[in-house]
Coordinates of C-alpha atoms and ligand atoms in Angstrom, one line a residue:
X166 CA 70.4 60.1 21.4
X167 CA 73.5 58.0 21.9
X168 CA 71.6 55.3 23.7
X169 CA 69.1 54.8 20.9
X170 CA 69.7 51.6 18.8
X171 CA 68.0 53.1 15.7
X172 CA 69.9 56.4 16.0
X173 CA 73.1 54.3 16.0
X174 CA 71.9 52.4 12.9
X175 CA 71.0 55.6 11.1
X176 CA 74.4 57.0 12.0
X177 CA 76.1 53.9 10.7
X178 CA 77.5 53.1 14.2
X179 CA 75.6 49.8 14.5
X180 CA 75.5 47.2 11.7
X181 CA 72.3 46.7 9.8
X182 CA 71.1 45.6 6.4
X183 CA 70.0 48.9 4.8
X184 CA 67.7 48.5 1.9
X185 CA 66.7 52.2 1.3
X186 CA 67.8 55.6 2.4
X187 CA 67.2 59.2 1.5
X188 CA 67.7 62.5 3.3
X189 CA 64.9 61.9 5.8
X190 CA 64.4 58.2 6.1
X191 CA 66.3 54.9 6.4
X192 CA 64.9 51.4 6.0
X193 CA 66.6 48.2 7.0
X194 CA 65.8 44.5 7.4
X195 CA 64.4 43.5 10.8
X196 CA 66.9 41.3 12.5
X197 CA 64.1 38.9 13.6
X198 CA 61.8 38.8 10.6
X199 CA 58.1 37.9 11.3
X200 CA 57.2 37.7 7.6
X201 CA 59.0 36.8 4.3
X202 CA 59.7 40.5 3.9
X203 CA 60.1 42.4 7.2
X204 CA 61.6 45.9 6.9
X205 CA 61.8 48.7 9.5
X206 CA 61.3 52.2 8.1
X207 CA 62.7 54.9 10.5
X208 CA 63.0 58.7 10.3
X209 CA 66.6 59.8 10.6
X210 CA 65.5 62.3 13.3
X211 CA 64.8 60.8 16.6
X212 CA 61.1 60.7 17.7
X213 CA 60.7 58.3 20.6
X214 CA 57.2 57.2 19.8
X215 CA 53.9 58.3 18.1
X216 CA 52.9 59.7 21.5
X217 CA 55.7 62.3 21.1
X218 CA 54.8 63.2 17.5
X219 CA 53.7 66.7 16.8
X220 CA 52.6 68.8 13.9
X221 CA 56.3 69.5 13.1
X222 CA 56.7 65.7 12.5
X223 CA 53.9 65.4 9.9
X224 CA 56.2 65.7 6.8
X225 CA 58.8 63.4 8.3
X226 CA 56.2 60.7 9.1
X227 CA 54.7 61.2 5.7
X228 CA 58.1 60.6 4.2
X229 CA 58.2 57.2 6.0
X230 CA 54.9 56.3 4.4
X231 CA 56.1 57.2 0.9
X232 CA 59.2 55.2 1.5
X233 CA 57.0 52.2 2.2
X234 CA 55.3 52.7 -1.2
X235 CA 58.8 52.7 -2.8
X236 CA 59.8 49.6 -0.9
X237 CA 56.5 47.9 -2.0
X238 CA 57.4 48.6 -5.6
X239 CA 61.0 47.4 -5.1
X240 CA 60.1 44.2 -3.4
X241 CA 57.3 43.4 -5.8
X242 CA 54.5 43.7 -3.3
X243 CA 52.8 46.9 -4.5
X244 CA 50.0 45.0 -6.1
X245 CA 49.8 42.0 -3.8
X246 CA 49.8 44.2 -0.8
X247 CA 51.7 44.7 2.4
X248 CA 51.2 45.8 6.0
X249 CA 52.5 49.0 7.6
X250 CA 52.3 49.1 11.4
X251 CA 53.6 51.2 14.2
X252 CA 53.7 49.6 17.7
X253 CA 53.3 52.4 20.3
X254 CA 54.0 52.2 24.0
X255 CA 54.3 49.3 26.4
X256 CA 50.9 47.9 25.7
X257 CA 51.3 48.5 22.0
X258 CA 54.3 46.2 21.9
X259 CA 56.9 48.9 21.3
X260 CA 60.4 47.7 22.3
X261 CA 62.6 50.2 20.5
X262 CA 61.7 53.8 21.4
X263 CA 62.6 55.5 18.0
X264 CA 59.5 55.6 15.8
X265 CA 59.6 52.9 13.2
X266 CA 57.1 51.5 10.7
X267 CA 57.1 47.8 10.3
X268 CA 56.8 46.9 6.6
X269 CA 55.7 43.3 6.3
X270 CA 54.7 41.4 3.2
X271 CA 54.4 37.9 1.8
X272 CA 52.4 36.4 4.7
X273 CA 48.6 36.0 4.8
X274 CA 47.2 38.5 7.3
X275 CA 45.9 37.0 10.6
Ligands
LIG455 P1 58.9 47.2 18.2 O1 58.5 46.0 19.0 O2 59.6 48.2 19.0 O3 57.8 47.7 17.3 O4 59.9 46.6 17.1 C1 61.3 46.6 17.2 C2 61.8 45.7 16.1 O5 63.2 45.9 16.0 C3 61.6 44.2 16.3 O6 60.8 43.7 15.3 C4 63.0 43.6 16.4 O7 63.1 42.4 15.8 C5 63.8 44.7 15.7 N1 65.2 44.8 16.2 C6 65.6 44.8 17.5 N2 67.0 44.9 17.5 C7 67.4 45.1 16.2 C8 68.7 45.2 15.7 O8 69.7 45.4 16.3 N3 68.8 45.3 14.3 C9 67.6 45.2 13.5 N4 67.8 45.3 12.2 N5 66.4 45.0 14.0 C10 66.3 45.0 15.4
LIG456 ZN1 66.7 57.3 18.0

């Protein structure tokens, strides 16, 4: 997936501000933050969108959710709360076709 921006970031071939990584997941700051805290949590393995996700991806996607909990604790938003969202497909607002969870916090929900 040489043409995938987030695969390049995961591989360290594109610059990013990484805030968390483990064997399955990488999280980095969104370049255009829409909230005081705006992180992107991505699986290391390329999955284009949730439409492509299968049973084989369940553990990996779950790892992304658990990473969000860790990030909530690290950023101090575990109690105050945060939003985890996955834009999917053209009408879902997805621009980068490598599954990613937006972790946003610090802004009152609309
Ligand atoms: P989507 O609309 O696909 O759900 O979200 C893509 C997100 O990636 C957007 O919030 C956008 O700001 C972010 N983004 C796009 N290009 C880059 C980049 O090169 N680096 C980082 N860190 N974020 C990016
Ligand atoms: Zn990718």
